[in-house]
Amino acid sequence: MVASGWMGTEGYLEHRACLRRGKALNAWVENLKKAAAERLKIGTRGEDAFRFLKENGLLVSVYNQSPPAKIEAVVTKMGCAQIFGCGDEVTIVVDVQLDSDGRVADAPKFDERLMDCM
């Protein structure tokens, strides 16, 4: 009885910690989206977009698909999956399209992906 009570308490505490990680991740993503909307407006130089994403801890790659180019930024964070069979690893991908002059052509697109689902 004591063992099941201990296991139940441990499961509850892990669930609460998971929810805190999820809230922190959601807040981080929302702050990044707001900052991106302010700093990555249409017409912003590609170098400035690259710098902004790097300053925010994202791994940045530039794809030159003959103009227009694309900047893709990726970061993996710990959150809390609300889907059975998924772990806590979430990858956030930010795509920034550039025009033929190397300037931001459209609003950045965000994609969040659960990486460790069965």
XYZ file of N, CA and C in Angstrom:
354
model
N 0.824 -1.183 0.000
C 0.000 0.000 0.000
C 0.878 1.261 0.000
N 1.918 1.204 0.812
C 2.835 2.334 0.875
C 3.519 2.520 -0.481
N 3.925 1.417 -1.110
C 4.601 1.498 -2.411
C 3.686 2.103 -3.463
N 2.425 1.689 -3.496
C 1.513 2.264 -4.502
C 1.250 3.736 -4.217
N 1.187 4.100 -2.953
C 1.022 5.518 -2.602
C 2.225 6.337 -3.028
N 3.427 5.765 -2.827
C 4.653 6.457 -3.235
C 4.701 6.611 -4.749
N 4.345 5.533 -5.477
C 4.353 5.582 -6.932
C 3.312 6.580 -7.449
N 2.167 6.622 -6.805
C 1.134 7.580 -7.197
C 1.596 9.009 -6.987
N 2.253 9.271 -5.868
C 2.774 10.609 -5.580
C 3.862 10.982 -6.574
N 4.747 10.037 -6.866
C 5.818 10.309 -7.827
C 5.247 10.608 -9.207
N 4.250 9.853 -9.624
C 3.603 10.094 -10.913
C 2.930 11.462 -10.954
N 2.288 11.832 -9.870
C 1.630 13.138 -9.785
C 2.663 14.257 -9.879
N 3.765 14.123 -9.145
C 4.803 15.161 -9.164
C 5.437 15.283 -10.547
N 5.658 14.147 -11.233
C 6.209 14.191 -12.589
C 5.222 14.852 -13.541
N 3.944 14.556 -13.380
C 2.917 15.179 -14.219
C 2.919 16.693 -14.017
N 3.017 17.140 -12.775
C 3.040 18.592 -12.484
C 4.286 19.235 -13.094
N 5.443 18.563 -12.986
C 6.680 19.094 -13.561
C 6.561 19.164 -15.074
N 5.940 18.157 -15.670
C 5.731 18.136 -17.112
C 4.862 19.320 -17.536
N 3.803 19.575 -16.800
C 2.923 20.712 -17.123
C 3.672 22.038 -17.013
N 4.550 22.168 -16.011
C 5.356 23.394 -15.878
C 6.280 23.565 -17.084
N 6.925 22.460 -17.520
C 7.785 22.537 -18.698
C 6.975 22.936 -19.933
N 5.781 22.390 -20.045
C 4.917 22.731 -21.164
C 4.524 24.198 -21.164
N 4.180 24.725 -19.995
C 3.826 26.147 -19.897
C 5.016 27.031 -20.234
N 6.196 26.653 -19.748
C 7.402 27.437 -20.034
C 7.707 27.413 -21.528
N 7.565 26.247 -22.157
C 7.804 26.141 -23.594
C 6.811 26.995 -24.376
N 5.528 26.908 -24.026
C 4.516 27.705 -24.717
C 4.788 29.194 -24.582
N 5.192 29.631 -23.391
C 5.507 31.049 -23.181
C 6.711 31.454 -24.032
N 7.734 30.588 -24.101
C 8.923 30.889 -24.894
C 8.561 31.028 -26.363
N 7.747 30.097 -26.879
C 7.345 30.136 -28.290
C 6.520 31.392 -28.567
N 5.589 31.721 -27.692
C 4.762 32.924 -27.899
C 5.617 34.190 -27.896
N 6.590 34.266 -26.980
C 7.496 35.424 -26.945
C 8.322 35.505 -28.223
N 8.787 34.345 -28.707
C 9.559 34.321 -29.950
C 8.696 34.783 -31.124
N 7.455 34.328 -31.170
C 6.550 34.741 -32.255
C 6.306 36.245 -32.234
N 6.087 36.800 -31.046
C 5.867 38.252 -30.927
C 7.104 39.027 -31.362
N 8.265 38.586 -30.884
C 9.510 39.269 -31.246
C 9.766 39.151 -32.743
N 9.476 37.976 -33.320
C 9.675 37.783 -34.760
C 8.750 38.692 -35.558
N 7.513 38.849 -35.096
C 6.575 39.734 -35.794
C 7.076 41.178 -35.798
N 7.771 41.578 -34.725
C 8.301 42.942 -34.637
C 9.604 43.104 -35.429
N 10.477 42.109 -35.349
C 11.820 42.250 -35.910
C 11.987 41.698 -37.321
N 11.080 40.817 -37.765
C 11.223 40.198 -39.079
C 10.102 40.637 -40.009
N 9.900 41.910 -40.058
C 8.875 42.459 -40.950
C 9.321 42.318 -42.403
N 8.359 42.339 -43.309
C 8.659 42.275 -44.737
C 9.619 43.409 -45.079
N 10.686 43.072 -45.776
C 11.686 44.062 -46.161
C 12.923 44.058 -45.277
N 12.881 43.343 -44.149
C 14.046 43.245 -43.265
C 15.160 42.497 -43.999
N 16.392 42.973 -43.855
C 17.522 42.313 -44.510
C 17.682 40.886 -44.000
N 18.056 39.988 -44.899
C 18.256 38.589 -44.535
C 19.297 38.410 -43.444
N 20.354 39.221 -43.458
C 21.395 39.129 -42.424
C 20.817 39.442 -41.048
N 19.907 40.424 -41.001
C 19.286 40.784 -39.724
C 18.367 39.660 -39.234
N 17.652 39.022 -40.154
C 16.792 37.897 -39.797
C 17.639 36.743 -39.258
N 18.733 36.435 -39.934
C 19.656 35.385 -39.525
C 20.162 35.662 -38.107
N 20.612 36.893 -37.867
C 21.145 37.291 -36.564
C 20.081 37.172 -35.470
N 18.862 37.624 -35.759
C 17.773 37.556 -34.784
C 17.513 36.105 -34.360
N 17.426 35.221 -35.311
C 17.144 33.820 -34.997
C 18.274 33.195 -34.198
N 19.512 33.497 -34.570
C 20.673 32.973 -33.859
C 20.716 33.517 -32.424
N 20.424 34.800 -32.254
C 20.414 35.413 -30.918
C 19.377 34.754 -30.004
N 18.343 34.175 -30.593
C 17.291 33.539 -29.814
C 17.520 32.044 -29.612
N 18.739 31.595 -29.895
C 19.127 30.233 -29.583
C 18.742 29.184 -30.603
N 18.398 29.597 -31.815
C 18.028 28.645 -32.846
C 19.223 28.310 -33.726
N 19.271 27.084 -34.195
C 20.286 26.642 -35.146
C 19.801 27.070 -36.525
N 20.565 27.916 -37.203
C 20.099 28.565 -38.426
C 20.825 28.029 -39.647
N 20.052 27.758 -40.694
C 20.590 27.340 -41.987
C 19.967 28.217 -43.063
N 20.740 28.488 -44.115
C 20.222 29.257 -45.251
C 20.201 28.335 -46.454
N 19.064 28.282 -47.101
C 18.911 27.466 -48.297
C 18.756 28.379 -49.496
N 19.711 28.326 -50.394
C 19.646 29.115 -51.624
C 19.048 28.246 -52.713
N 17.765 28.344 -52.857
C 17.083 27.574 -53.884
C 16.942 28.469 -55.099
N 18.044 29.042 -55.532
C 18.041 30.113 -56.511
C 16.917 31.057 -56.143
N 17.157 32.341 -56.230
C 16.208 33.262 -55.607
C 14.773 32.850 -55.852
N 13.969 32.872 -54.846
C 14.234 33.355 -53.484
C 14.880 32.281 -52.602
N 15.599 32.730 -51.602
C 16.234 31.831 -50.644
C 15.315 31.667 -49.433
N 15.695 30.741 -48.571
C 14.918 30.500 -47.367
C 15.878 30.340 -46.198
N 15.515 30.934 -45.065
C 16.244 30.721 -43.814
C 15.398 29.764 -42.984
N 16.010 28.681 -42.520
C 15.304 27.761 -41.643
C 16.053 27.704 -40.329
N 15.331 27.874 -39.245
C 15.929 27.848 -37.922
C 15.231 26.774 -37.099
N 16.012 26.010 -36.334
C 15.480 24.882 -35.580
C 16.011 24.935 -34.152
N 15.156 24.612 -33.203
C 15.584 24.448 -31.819
C 14.759 23.319 -31.216
N 15.395 22.509 -30.382
C 14.692 21.444 -29.678
C 14.630 21.820 -28.208
N 13.434 21.769 -27.670
C 13.203 22.132 -26.270
C 12.431 21.015 -25.592
N 12.446 21.027 -24.287
C 11.651 20.080 -23.530
C 10.335 20.745 -23.167
N 9.269 20.075 -23.458
C 7.937 20.582 -23.141
C 7.168 19.514 -22.413
N 5.932 19.330 -22.764
C 5.120 18.296 -22.163
C 4.093 17.865 -23.192
N 4.289 16.700 -23.753
C 3.360 16.207 -24.767
C 2.040 15.833 -24.110
N 0.959 16.233 -24.719
C -0.372 15.896 -24.223
C -0.940 14.727 -25.030
N -0.085 14.026 -25.757
C -0.511 12.932 -26.617
C 0.063 11.643 -26.075
N -0.774 10.628 -25.895
C -0.309 9.333 -25.400
C 0.732 8.765 -26.362
N 1.823 8.262 -25.811
C 2.862 7.659 -26.633
C 3.929 8.638 -27.080
N 3.854 9.885 -26.628
C 4.852 10.888 -26.993
C 5.645 11.293 -25.759
N 6.891 11.634 -25.976
C 7.737 12.114 -24.894
C 7.658 13.626 -24.788
N 8.707 14.212 -24.259
C 8.715 15.646 -23.972
C 9.524 16.471 -24.953
N 10.120 15.868 -25.967
C 11.003 16.586 -26.874
C 10.200 17.222 -28.013
N 10.284 18.550 -28.092
C 9.560 19.307 -29.108
C 10.576 20.085 -29.935
N 10.468 19.995 -31.252
C 11.338 20.757 -32.136
C 10.515 21.870 -32.761
N 11.029 23.083 -32.661
C 10.369 24.252 -33.249
C 11.162 24.648 -34.493
N 10.473 24.750 -35.612
C 11.097 25.122 -36.877
C 10.519 26.473 -37.284
N 11.394 27.407 -37.631
C 10.975 28.723 -38.107
C 11.499 28.896 -39.526
N 10.589 29.131 -40.461
C 10.968 29.365 -41.855
C 10.752 30.824 -42.201
N 11.778 31.425 -42.806
C 11.700 32.816 -43.256
C 12.032 32.833 -44.746
N 11.080 33.222 -45.558
C 11.289 33.317 -47.006
C 11.938 34.660 -47.335
N 12.926 34.613 -48.203
C 13.595 35.828 -48.658
C 13.257 36.064 -50.127
N 13.220 37.325 -50.509
C 12.978 37.644 -51.920
C 14.300 37.633 -52.687
N 14.247 37.989 -53.941
C 15.454 37.945 -54.777
C 16.502 38.967 -54.343
N 16.113 39.961 -53.545
C 17.061 40.949 -53.021
C 17.633 40.544 -51.671
N 17.231 39.362 -51.160
C 17.740 38.904 -49.873
C 17.047 39.537 -48.689
N 15.822 39.995 -48.890
C 15.042 40.603 -47.812
C 13.851 39.715 -47.479
N 13.363 39.839 -46.239
C 12.217 39.041 -45.801
C 11.036 39.330 -46.716
N 10.451 38.262 -47.276
C 9.369 38.408 -48.245
C 7.997 38.138 -47.646
N 7.946 37.448 -46.501
C 6.672 37.064 -45.912
C 6.871 36.893 -44.410
N 5.767 36.864 -43.670
C 5.855 36.655 -42.222
C 6.477 35.283 -41.946
N 7.304 35.167 -40.898
C 7.910 33.872 -40.573
C 6.834 32.833 -40.260
N 7.107 31.601 -40.616
C 6.173 30.506 -40.342
C 6.770 29.609 -39.265
N 5.971 29.289 -38.273
C 6.394 28.455 -37.152
C 5.739 27.088 -37.244
N 6.516 26.059 -36.932
C 5.999 24.692 -36.909
C 6.582 24.005 -35.690
N 5.713 23.430 -34.859
C 6.163 22.699 -33.681
C 5.905 21.223 -33.924
N 6.939 20.410 -33.695
C 6.846 18.977 -33.978
C 7.277 18.174 -32.757
N 6.451 17.221 -32.364
C 6.848 16.266 -31.320
C 7.786 15.270 -31.980
N 8.966 15.091 -31.402
C 10.003 14.301 -32.076
C 10.098 12.862 -31.578
N 9.617 12.575 -30.404
C 9.853 11.242 -29.846
C 8.548 10.501 -29.570
N 7.683 10.488 -30.572
C 6.438 9.728 -30.476
C 6.660 8.307 -30.991
N 5.901 7.376 -30.453
C 6.009 5.994 -30.921
C 5.327 5.835 -32.266
